[in-house]
Amino acid sequence: MMKQLFPIKHVMGYVASLVLSAAALVVIYGDLSASANMVVLLVTALIQASLQLFVFMHIGESADSKKELYINIAYAMFVALVTIFGTLFIFVWGWYA
């Protein structure tokens, strides 16, 4: 009975997220080149994002609304990219000055 109630999948996802975050700390405390730093960050970020989507947001559980789900993810990515590049455009690339 208790085995059915304990969320082992969520606990393992949380532990995996902590391990991936610790692996990303290698960039700060490790003595790696700039390209190796970017590879470590990109790989850990992609794995952690997919882990968050599948474990905590239950992206693979509903088979009836997959189209809506992927449209929502695409829209969220669009908003994120517009926010990131808009911020870079204004503050870094000197549009504001």
PDB file of C-alpha atoms in Angstrom:
ATOM      1  CA  MET A   1       0.000   0.000   0.000  1.00  0.00           C
ATOM      2  CA  MET A   2       2.716   2.492   0.958  1.00  0.00           C
ATOM      3  CA  LYS A   3       4.694   1.615  -2.170  1.00  0.00           C
ATOM      4  CA  GLN A   4       1.767   2.769  -4.308  1.00  0.00           C
ATOM      5  CA  LEU A   5       1.513   6.090  -2.458  1.00  0.00           C
ATOM      6  CA  PHE A   6       5.231   6.971  -2.416  1.00  0.00           C
ATOM      7  CA  PRO A   7       6.196   9.072  -5.470  1.00  0.00           C
ATOM      8  CA  ILE A   8       9.468   7.296  -6.276  1.00  0.00           C
ATOM      9  CA  LYS A   9       9.498   8.668  -9.834  1.00  0.00           C
ATOM     10  CA  HIS A  10       9.326  12.233  -8.554  1.00  0.00           C
ATOM     11  CA  VAL A  11      11.958  11.664  -5.875  1.00  0.00           C
ATOM     12  CA  MET A  12      14.340  10.139  -8.412  1.00  0.00           C
ATOM     13  CA  GLY A  13      13.659  13.060 -10.779  1.00  0.00           C
ATOM     14  CA  TYR A  14      14.460  15.497  -7.984  1.00  0.00           C
ATOM     15  CA  VAL A  15      17.700  13.687  -7.147  1.00  0.00           C
ATOM     16  CA  ALA A  16      18.634  13.601 -10.827  1.00  0.00           C
ATOM     17  CA  SER A  17      17.990  17.359 -11.060  1.00  0.00           C
ATOM     18  CA  LEU A  18      20.282  17.930  -8.085  1.00  0.00           C
ATOM     19  CA  VAL A  19      23.000  15.780  -9.662  1.00  0.00           C
ATOM     20  CA  LEU A  20      22.702  17.657 -12.963  1.00  0.00           C
ATOM     21  CA  SER A  21      22.903  20.985 -11.135  1.00  0.00           C
ATOM     22  CA  ALA A  22      26.011  19.788  -9.330  1.00  0.00           C
ATOM     23  CA  ALA A  23      27.492  18.691 -12.648  1.00  0.00           C
ATOM     24  CA  ALA A  24      26.867  22.199 -14.008  1.00  0.00           C
ATOM     25  CA  LEU A  25      28.863  23.581 -11.070  1.00  0.00           C
ATOM     26  CA  VAL A  26      31.935  21.970 -12.623  1.00  0.00           C
ATOM     27  CA  VAL A  27      31.904  24.967 -14.955  1.00  0.00           C
ATOM     28  CA  ILE A  28      32.423  27.353 -12.053  1.00  0.00           C
ATOM     29  CA  TYR A  29      34.890  25.366  -9.989  1.00  0.00           C
ATOM     30  CA  GLY A  30      36.548  23.281 -12.682  1.00  0.00           C
ATOM     31  CA  ASP A  31      39.565  24.230 -14.736  1.00  0.00           C
ATOM     32  CA  LEU A  32      38.065  23.625 -18.170  1.00  0.00           C
ATOM     33  CA  SER A  33      38.332  25.499 -21.437  1.00  0.00           C
ATOM     34  CA  ALA A  34      35.558  27.799 -22.614  1.00  0.00           C
ATOM     35  CA  SER A  35      34.299  25.302 -25.191  1.00  0.00           C
ATOM     36  CA  ALA A  36      34.248  22.485 -22.625  1.00  0.00           C
ATOM     37  CA  ASN A  37      32.326  24.751 -20.247  1.00  0.00           C
ATOM     38  CA  MET A  38      29.695  25.403 -22.910  1.00  0.00           C
ATOM     39  CA  VAL A  39      29.397  21.702 -23.722  1.00  0.00           C
ATOM     40  CA  VAL A  40      28.896  20.811 -20.053  1.00  0.00           C
ATOM     41  CA  LEU A  41      26.305  23.553 -19.603  1.00  0.00           C
ATOM     42  CA  LEU A  42      24.387  22.712 -22.777  1.00  0.00           C
ATOM     43  CA  VAL A  43      24.294  18.979 -22.114  1.00  0.00           C
ATOM     44  CA  THR A  44      23.214  19.337 -18.499  1.00  0.00           C
ATOM     45  CA  ALA A  45      20.631  21.989 -19.423  1.00  0.00           C
ATOM     46  CA  LEU A  46      19.073  19.849 -22.160  1.00  0.00           C
ATOM     47  CA  ILE A  47      18.938  16.763 -19.970  1.00  0.00           C
ATOM     48  CA  GLN A  48      17.491  18.704 -17.070  1.00  0.00           C
ATOM     49  CA  ALA A  49      14.880  20.432 -19.239  1.00  0.00           C
ATOM     50  CA  SER A  50      13.712  17.114 -20.661  1.00  0.00           C
ATOM     51  CA  LEU A  51      13.693  15.604 -17.178  1.00  0.00           C
ATOM     52  CA  GLN A  52      11.513  18.457 -15.931  1.00  0.00           C
ATOM     53  CA  LEU A  53       9.129  18.088 -18.856  1.00  0.00           C
ATOM     54  CA  PHE A  54       8.687  14.341 -18.635  1.00  0.00           C
ATOM     55  CA  VAL A  55       8.814  13.753 -14.868  1.00  0.00           C
ATOM     56  CA  PHE A  56       7.298  16.844 -13.292  1.00  0.00           C
ATOM     57  CA  MET A  57       5.113  18.222 -16.083  1.00  0.00           C
ATOM     58  CA  HIS A  58       3.898  14.761 -17.193  1.00  0.00           C
ATOM     59  CA  ILE A  59       4.414  15.485 -20.857  1.00  0.00           C
ATOM     60  CA  GLY A  60       4.277  11.868 -21.967  1.00  0.00           C
ATOM     61  CA  GLU A  61       1.170  10.805 -20.074  1.00  0.00           C
ATOM     62  CA  SER A  62      -1.712  12.267 -22.075  1.00  0.00           C
ATOM     63  CA  ALA A  63      -2.019  10.698 -25.500  1.00  0.00           C
ATOM     64  CA  ASP A  64      -5.183  12.566 -26.510  1.00  0.00           C
ATOM     65  CA  SER A  65      -3.846  16.115 -26.400  1.00  0.00           C
ATOM     66  CA  LYS A  66      -0.266  15.707 -27.680  1.00  0.00           C
ATOM     67  CA  LYS A  67      -0.816  18.250 -30.453  1.00  0.00           C
ATOM     68  CA  GLU A  68      -1.942  20.921 -28.007  1.00  0.00           C
ATOM     69  CA  LEU A  69       0.897  20.046 -25.675  1.00  0.00           C
ATOM     70  CA  TYR A  70       3.581  20.501 -28.321  1.00  0.00           C
ATOM     71  CA  ILE A  71       1.956  23.701 -29.561  1.00  0.00           C
ATOM     72  CA  ASN A  72       2.100  25.046 -26.005  1.00  0.00           C
ATOM     73  CA  ILE A  73       5.764  24.063 -25.698  1.00  0.00           C
ATOM     74  CA  ALA A  74       6.561  25.746 -29.025  1.00  0.00           C
ATOM     75  CA  TYR A  75       4.763  28.889 -27.891  1.00  0.00           C
ATOM     76  CA  ALA A  76       6.650  28.897 -24.588  1.00  0.00           C
ATOM     77  CA  MET A  77       9.948  28.511 -26.463  1.00  0.00           C
ATOM     78  CA  PHE A  78       8.969  31.404 -28.740  1.00  0.00           C
ATOM     79  CA  VAL A  79       8.204  33.643 -25.764  1.00  0.00           C
ATOM     80  CA  ALA A  80      11.462  32.631 -24.075  1.00  0.00           C
ATOM     81  CA  LEU A  81      13.527  33.350 -27.189  1.00  0.00           C
ATOM     82  CA  VAL A  82      11.832  36.713 -27.780  1.00  0.00           C
ATOM     83  CA  THR A  83      12.518  37.643 -24.150  1.00  0.00           C
ATOM     84  CA  ILE A  84      16.159  36.554 -24.304  1.00  0.00           C
ATOM     85  CA  PHE A  85      16.978  38.154 -27.640  1.00  0.00           C
ATOM     86  CA  GLY A  86      14.936  41.258 -26.829  1.00  0.00           C
ATOM     87  CA  THR A  87      16.968  41.708 -23.664  1.00  0.00           C
ATOM     88  CA  LEU A  88      20.215  41.182 -25.564  1.00  0.00           C
ATOM     89  CA  PHE A  89      19.070  43.605 -28.267  1.00  0.00           C
ATOM     90  CA  ILE A  90      18.277  46.337 -25.787  1.00  0.00           C
ATOM     91  CA  PHE A  91      21.030  45.993 -23.178  1.00  0.00           C
ATOM     92  CA  VAL A  92      23.973  44.343 -24.896  1.00  0.00           C
ATOM     93  CA  TRP A  93      23.757  45.341 -28.534  1.00  0.00           C
ATOM     94  CA  GLY A  94      23.246  49.007 -27.697  1.00  0.00           C
ATOM     95  CA  TRP A  95      19.762  49.811 -28.992  1.00  0.00           C
ATOM     96  CA  TYR A  96      18.941  51.614 -25.763  1.00  0.00           C
ATOM     97  CA  ALA A  97      21.987  53.905 -25.837  1.00  0.00           C
TER      98      ALA A  97
END
